[in-house]
XYZ file of N, CA, C and O in Angstrom:
476
model
N 45.487 -8.271 100.068
C 43.947 -7.647 100.081
C 42.931 -8.651 99.898
O 42.060 -9.018 101.002
N 43.056 -9.405 98.964
C 42.379 -10.436 98.483
C 42.350 -11.430 99.124
O 41.189 -12.056 99.530
N 43.277 -11.797 99.627
C 43.337 -13.019 100.694
C 42.675 -12.939 102.003
O 41.772 -13.763 102.474
N 42.686 -11.410 102.325
C 42.365 -11.055 103.652
C 40.632 -11.237 103.387
O 40.139 -11.653 104.440
N 40.036 -10.872 102.401
C 38.584 -10.771 102.326
C 38.359 -12.469 102.069
O 37.411 -12.325 102.595
N 39.151 -12.789 101.101
C 38.878 -14.401 101.648
C 38.510 -14.938 102.620
O 37.785 -15.961 103.057
N 39.654 -14.758 103.312
C 39.661 -15.191 104.772
C 38.270 -14.701 106.092
O 37.803 -15.427 106.731
N 38.097 -13.450 105.652
C 36.975 -13.025 106.163
C 35.583 -13.999 105.877
O 34.522 -14.142 106.852
N 35.682 -14.028 104.451
C 34.470 -14.824 104.181
C 34.484 -16.090 104.687
O 33.285 -16.413 105.088
N 35.462 -17.206 104.606
C 35.418 -18.275 105.090
C 35.106 -18.497 106.765
O 34.191 -19.206 106.931
N 35.668 -17.386 107.660
C 35.283 -16.852 109.114
C 34.165 -17.036 108.984
O 33.074 -17.352 110.335
N 33.424 -15.843 108.431
C 31.950 -15.786 108.460
C 31.131 -16.835 107.970
O 30.241 -17.325 108.728
N 31.485 -17.463 107.094
C 30.259 -18.794 106.837
C 30.537 -19.960 107.798
O 29.643 -20.419 108.156
N 32.036 -20.130 108.511
C 31.928 -20.820 109.290
C 31.511 -20.185 110.766
O 30.593 -21.214 111.592
N 31.416 -19.121 111.077
C 30.395 -18.473 111.957
C 28.872 -18.712 112.125
O 28.360 -19.318 113.169
N 28.615 -18.626 111.001
C 26.760 -18.986 110.440
C 26.528 -20.296 110.627
O 25.664 -20.444 111.414
N 27.347 -21.102 110.192
C 27.155 -22.458 110.448
C 26.903 -23.348 111.765
O 26.462 -23.865 112.157
N 28.452 -22.719 112.651
C 28.249 -22.718 114.082
C 26.971 -22.161 114.574
O 26.485 -23.092 115.593
N 26.632 -21.200 114.449
C 25.367 -20.527 114.857
C 23.901 -20.924 114.596
O 23.414 -21.286 115.523
N 23.859 -21.835 113.648
C 22.972 -22.375 113.051
C 22.775 -23.852 113.897
O 21.853 -24.302 114.224
N 24.334 -24.505 114.073
C 24.072 -25.603 114.942
C 23.804 -25.542 116.135
O 23.199 -26.480 116.665
N 24.185 -24.439 116.617
C 23.704 -24.005 118.026
C 22.345 -23.797 117.984
O 21.515 -24.191 119.195
N 21.813 -23.241 117.463
C 20.422 -22.840 117.212
C 19.382 -24.143 117.329
O 18.548 -24.448 118.106
N 20.144 -25.027 116.528
C 19.443 -26.626 116.363
C 19.523 -27.463 117.472
O 18.391 -27.754 118.115
N 20.855 -27.506 118.314
C 20.850 -27.709 119.476
C 20.174 -27.114 120.295
O 19.473 -27.994 121.085
N 20.048 -25.842 120.501
C 19.377 -25.381 121.695
C 17.561 -25.691 121.129
O 17.027 -25.860 122.593
N 17.117 -25.765 120.160
C 15.666 -26.152 119.885
C 15.447 -27.588 120.772
O 14.565 -27.811 120.711
N 16.426 -28.089 119.895
C 16.438 -29.740 120.541
C 16.324 -29.672 122.162
O 15.523 -30.480 122.764
N 17.328 -29.157 122.836
C 17.432 -29.313 124.245
C 15.983 -28.704 124.702
O 15.673 -29.534 125.767
N 15.565 -27.408 124.187
C 14.446 -26.762 125.351
C 13.289 -27.921 124.862
O 12.281 -27.531 125.515
N 13.028 -28.356 123.953
C 12.083 -29.105 123.375
C 11.426 -30.524 123.456
O 10.803 -31.059 122.850
N 13.011 -31.053 124.120
C 12.996 -32.520 124.301
C 11.863 -33.224 125.006
O 11.002 -33.984 124.462
N 10.903 -32.735 125.978
C 10.400 -33.725 126.859
C 8.504 -33.010 126.498
O 7.797 -33.403 126.840
N 8.757 -31.839 125.585
C 7.345 -31.078 125.338
C 6.568 -32.046 124.191
O 6.904 -32.773 123.507
N 5.501 -32.241 124.360
C 4.270 -32.870 123.593
C 2.987 -32.184 123.223
O 2.707 -31.260 123.950
N 2.668 -32.188 121.949
C 1.339 -31.460 121.646
C 0.389 -32.498 121.018
O 0.507 -33.313 120.675
N -0.727 -31.805 121.203
C -2.098 -32.247 120.201
C -1.700 -31.556 118.784
O -1.618 -30.921 118.754
N -1.976 -32.573 117.698
C -1.833 -32.060 116.588
C -2.808 -32.681 115.726
O -3.455 -33.832 115.754
N -3.752 -31.750 114.804
C -4.350 -31.968 113.527
C -4.140 -32.045 112.417
O -3.505 -30.792 111.766
N -3.785 -32.924 111.602
C -3.682 -33.343 110.421
C -4.154 -34.034 109.467
O -3.973 -35.492 109.788
N -5.396 -34.005 109.558
C -6.361 -34.787 108.448
C -6.751 -36.049 109.384
O -6.925 -36.927 108.951
N -6.948 -35.479 110.447
C -7.182 -36.427 111.621
C -6.585 -36.063 112.892
O -5.470 -35.002 112.918
N -7.006 -36.406 113.711
C -6.380 -36.188 115.284
C -5.639 -36.515 115.657
O -5.281 -37.992 115.813
N -4.214 -36.142 116.265
C -3.028 -36.913 116.751
C -2.480 -36.479 118.157
O -2.501 -35.223 118.430
N -2.607 -37.201 118.936
C -2.670 -36.941 120.688
C -1.559 -37.084 121.127
O -0.473 -38.131 120.946
N -0.623 -36.277 121.922
C 0.719 -36.392 122.596
C 1.507 -36.887 121.727
O 2.540 -37.757 121.811
N 1.668 -35.833 120.821
C 2.638 -36.326 119.935
C 4.208 -35.206 120.286
O 4.301 -34.041 120.580
N 5.488 -35.712 120.000
C 6.715 -34.997 120.506
C 6.901 -33.974 119.361
O 6.364 -34.123 118.521
N 6.980 -32.849 119.924
C 7.564 -31.400 119.236
C 8.803 -31.748 118.240
O 8.490 -31.378 117.137
N 9.630 -32.718 118.777
C 11.085 -32.960 117.988
C 10.182 -33.820 116.532
O 10.889 -33.366 115.832
N 9.735 -34.589 116.893
C 9.005 -35.396 115.454
C 8.095 -34.463 114.702
O 8.290 -34.370 113.301
N 7.360 -33.460 115.374
C 6.640 -32.769 114.696
C 7.692 -31.408 113.729
O 7.242 -31.623 112.710
N 8.450 -31.196 114.319
C 9.451 -30.525 113.735
C 10.295 -31.219 112.731
O 10.365 -30.611 111.620
N 10.576 -32.484 113.028
C 11.336 -33.178 111.845
C 10.225 -33.155 110.549
O 10.809 -33.337 109.765
N 9.158 -33.620 110.851
C 8.096 -33.717 109.812
C 7.862 -32.558 109.003
O 8.046 -32.685 107.945
N 7.941 -31.392 109.878
C 7.726 -30.165 109.297
C 9.146 -30.040 108.140
O 8.748 -29.249 107.231
N 10.133 -30.195 108.788
C 11.365 -30.084 107.703
C 11.419 -30.889 106.787
O 12.031 -30.299 105.323
N 11.502 -32.013 107.072
C 11.242 -32.861 105.508
C 10.140 -32.475 104.822
O 10.423 -32.679 103.428
N 9.019 -32.043 104.636
C 7.790 -31.824 104.259
C 8.158 -30.522 103.411
O 7.922 -30.410 102.215
N 9.146 -29.773 104.152
C 9.227 -28.453 103.186
C 10.559 -28.758 102.372
O 10.641 -28.086 101.088
N 11.564 -29.753 102.692
C 12.045 -29.994 101.779
C 11.992 -30.715 100.345
O 12.160 -30.065 99.476
N 10.954 -31.737 100.741
C 10.516 -32.555 99.766
C 9.172 -31.310 98.963
O 9.739 -31.392 97.389
N 8.603 -30.367 99.897
C 7.784 -29.382 98.923
C 8.731 -28.525 97.997
O 8.501 -28.463 96.630
N 10.416 -28.006 98.603
C 10.803 -27.541 97.590
C 11.352 -28.170 96.504
O 11.154 -27.596 95.425
N 11.791 -29.138 96.735
C 12.249 -30.296 95.781
C 11.174 -30.228 94.694
O 11.438 -30.264 93.087
N 9.849 -30.437 94.972
C 8.971 -30.804 93.983
C 8.754 -29.179 93.315
O 8.672 -29.720 91.885
N 8.889 -28.659 93.704
C 8.583 -27.013 93.164
C 9.470 -26.843 92.119
O 9.054 -26.249 91.011
N 10.991 -27.089 92.296
C 11.896 -26.683 91.363
C 11.842 -27.838 90.476
O 12.257 -27.836 88.979
N 11.317 -28.897 90.749
C 11.424 -29.927 89.503
C 10.443 -29.534 88.715
O 10.778 -29.511 87.520
N 8.964 -29.080 89.150
C 8.282 -28.740 88.105
C 8.760 -27.413 87.359
O 8.448 -27.301 86.093
N 9.119 -26.321 87.919
C 9.526 -25.146 87.590
C 10.539 -25.545 86.284
O 10.579 -24.947 85.598
N 11.560 -26.350 86.634
C 12.743 -26.688 85.285
C 11.962 -27.769 84.465
O 12.107 -27.567 83.204
N 10.978 -28.045 84.862
C 10.352 -29.306 83.870
C 9.255 -28.360 82.825
O 9.889 -28.171 81.986
N 9.042 -27.103 83.239
C 8.223 -26.039 82.649
C 9.242 -25.517 81.913
O 8.768 -25.080 80.822
N 10.313 -24.753 82.460
C 11.403 -24.722 81.309
C 11.893 -25.239 80.199
O 12.298 -24.793 79.218
N 12.078 -26.527 80.825
C 12.613 -27.610 79.708
C 11.522 -27.738 78.518
O 11.646 -27.562 77.344
N 10.268 -27.852 79.208
C 8.875 -27.699 77.795
C 9.195 -26.294 77.289
O 9.056 -26.602 76.051
N 9.364 -25.275 77.627
C 9.293 -24.089 77.042
C 10.352 -23.958 75.761
O 10.243 -23.451 74.550
N 11.744 -24.358 76.487
C 12.411 -24.824 75.451
C 12.203 -25.653 74.235
O 13.213 -25.616 72.993
N 11.812 -27.029 74.604
C 11.692 -27.554 73.557
C 10.906 -27.292 72.710
O 10.640 -27.471 71.225
N 9.398 -26.258 73.111
C 8.604 -25.762 72.148
C 9.520 -24.578 70.914
O 9.082 -24.387 69.913
N 10.143 -23.925 71.798
C 10.712 -22.744 71.245
C 11.650 -23.336 70.239
O 11.778 -23.193 69.194
N 12.618 -24.581 70.567
C 13.493 -25.508 69.515
C 12.876 -26.069 68.321
O 13.169 -25.994 67.001
N 11.493 -26.492 68.543
C 10.924 -27.016 67.314
C 10.076 -26.054 66.412
O 9.972 -26.204 65.390
N 9.755 -24.656 67.024
C 9.431 -23.569 66.550
C 10.736 -22.953 65.337
O 10.232 -22.792 64.165
N 11.652 -22.941 66.164
C 12.986 -22.621 65.129
C 13.152 -23.866 64.236
O 13.516 -23.422 63.098
N 12.850 -24.980 64.647
C 13.032 -26.120 63.319
C 12.155 -25.738 62.509
O 12.853 -25.971 61.238
N 11.047 -25.531 62.769
C 9.958 -25.217 61.623
C 10.239 -23.939 60.943
O 10.276 -24.342 59.725
N 10.864 -23.144 61.415
C 11.192 -21.804 61.086
C 12.016 -21.882 59.527
O 12.229 -21.555 58.752
N 13.280 -22.737 60.182
C 14.136 -23.279 59.525
C 13.989 -24.176 58.070
O 14.780 -23.859 57.221
N 13.315 -25.074 58.616
C 12.555 -25.894 57.544
C 11.819 -25.384 56.255
O 11.986 -25.476 54.965
N 10.633 -23.819 56.835
C 10.153 -23.431 56.038
C 10.908 -22.517 54.949
O 10.817 -22.051 53.804
N 12.070 -21.915 55.620
C 13.458 -21.145 55.006
C 14.137 -21.940 54.012
O 14.310 -21.532 52.721
N 14.204 -23.244 54.320
C 14.903 -24.088 53.626
C 13.924 -24.454 52.154
O 14.430 -24.188 50.821
N 12.478 -24.861 52.585
C 12.031 -24.636 51.692
C 11.648 -23.807 50.629
O 11.571 -23.625 49.412
N 11.578 -22.553 51.335
C 11.484 -21.557 50.131
C 12.619 -21.152 49.462
O 12.538 -20.906 48.463
N 13.944 -21.337 50.346
C 15.365 -20.952 49.243
C 15.360 -22.008 48.504
O 15.575 -21.820 46.897
N 14.471 -23.528 48.115
C 14.640 -24.458 47.322
C 13.692 -23.857 46.078
O 14.116 -24.208 44.727
N 12.751 -23.663 46.249
C 11.507 -23.064 45.304
C 12.124 -21.771 44.596
O 11.751 -21.701 43.734
N 12.696 -20.949 45.511
C 13.416 -19.807 44.665
C 14.291 -20.306 43.697
O 14.358 -19.432 42.557
N 15.405 -21.154 44.215
C 16.159 -21.900 43.401
C 15.618 -22.338 42.111
O 16.118 -22.103 40.670
N 14.934 -23.060 42.143
C 13.954 -23.706 41.175
C 13.434 -22.564 40.271
O 13.414 -22.516 39.004
N 12.487 -21.727 40.624
C 12.112 -20.155 39.860
C 13.538 -19.649 38.931
O 12.908 -19.289 37.966
N 14.742 -19.475 39.668
C 15.537 -18.811 39.283
C 16.183 -19.850 37.857
O 16.441 -19.285 37.058
N 16.304 -21.384 38.146
C 16.420 -22.246 37.373
C 15.628 -21.895 35.767
O 16.096 -21.765 34.813
N 14.505 -21.884 36.267
C 13.112 -21.663 35.168
C 13.532 -20.592 34.084
O 13.246 -20.573 33.068
N 13.928 -19.537 35.166
C 13.840 -18.218 34.518
C 15.154 -18.424 33.690
O 15.396 -18.198 32.267
N 16.044 -18.880 34.066
C 17.191 -18.880 33.213
C 17.354 -19.842 32.289
O 17.764 -19.635 30.981
N 16.363 -20.762 32.664
C 16.008 -21.960 31.132
C 15.513 -21.019 30.088
O 15.562 -21.038 28.809
N 14.311 -20.429 30.339
C 13.633 -19.517 29.519
C 14.456 -18.424 28.866
O 14.272 -18.304 27.551
N 15.131 -17.801 29.757
C 15.767 -16.972 29.107
C 16.629 -17.258 28.183
O 17.040 -16.847 26.892
N 17.649 -18.555 28.226
C 18.613 -19.229 27.279
C 17.905 -19.549 26.336
O 18.412 -19.624 24.955
N 16.493 -20.064 26.101
C 15.628 -20.505 24.983
C 15.443 -19.243 24.131
O 15.696 -19.583 23.269
N 14.972 -17.998 24.754
C 14.939 -16.805 24.127
C 16.266 -16.250 23.090
O 16.181 -16.282 22.498
N 17.464 -16.608 24.122
C 18.521 -16.031 23.413
C 18.804 -16.827 22.097
O 19.202 -16.703 21.364
N 18.586 -18.231 22.141
C 18.445 -19.233 21.398
C 17.765 -19.160 20.001
O 18.317 -19.148 18.881
N 16.610 -18.888 20.412
C 15.493 -18.222 19.245
C 15.876 -17.273 18.607
O 16.195 -17.066 17.279
N 16.990 -16.150 19.333
C 17.058 -14.796 18.497
C 18.419 -15.178 17.849
O 18.483 -14.237 16.515
N 18.899 -16.037 18.027
C 20.271 -16.119 17.401
C 19.990 -17.409 16.117
O 19.431 -17.664 15.459
């Protein structure tokens, strides 16, 4: 049964890829000779739709990459902040433990002095 589900999943992915490829070929074929006027921070006249689609797709991919990079950088910066806060807390805890140990040593020394004086 598991192999059958894997086979269905694999063929479904293959069918989806073929369908997307056919849609892309159909878009290219239907828009091959078409031209448009475009404004993108200036007037561009008689631009091929295929070039426009290609530039739009490339811009979308680059934008996705930039946003993903920015969000991953933000996550790393937050993790670095948490890590430094954790280290600071560990350092403070270590310092407090040393102070407590020193206090205990002083108390032990005072107690042993008192015991020596009593005897």
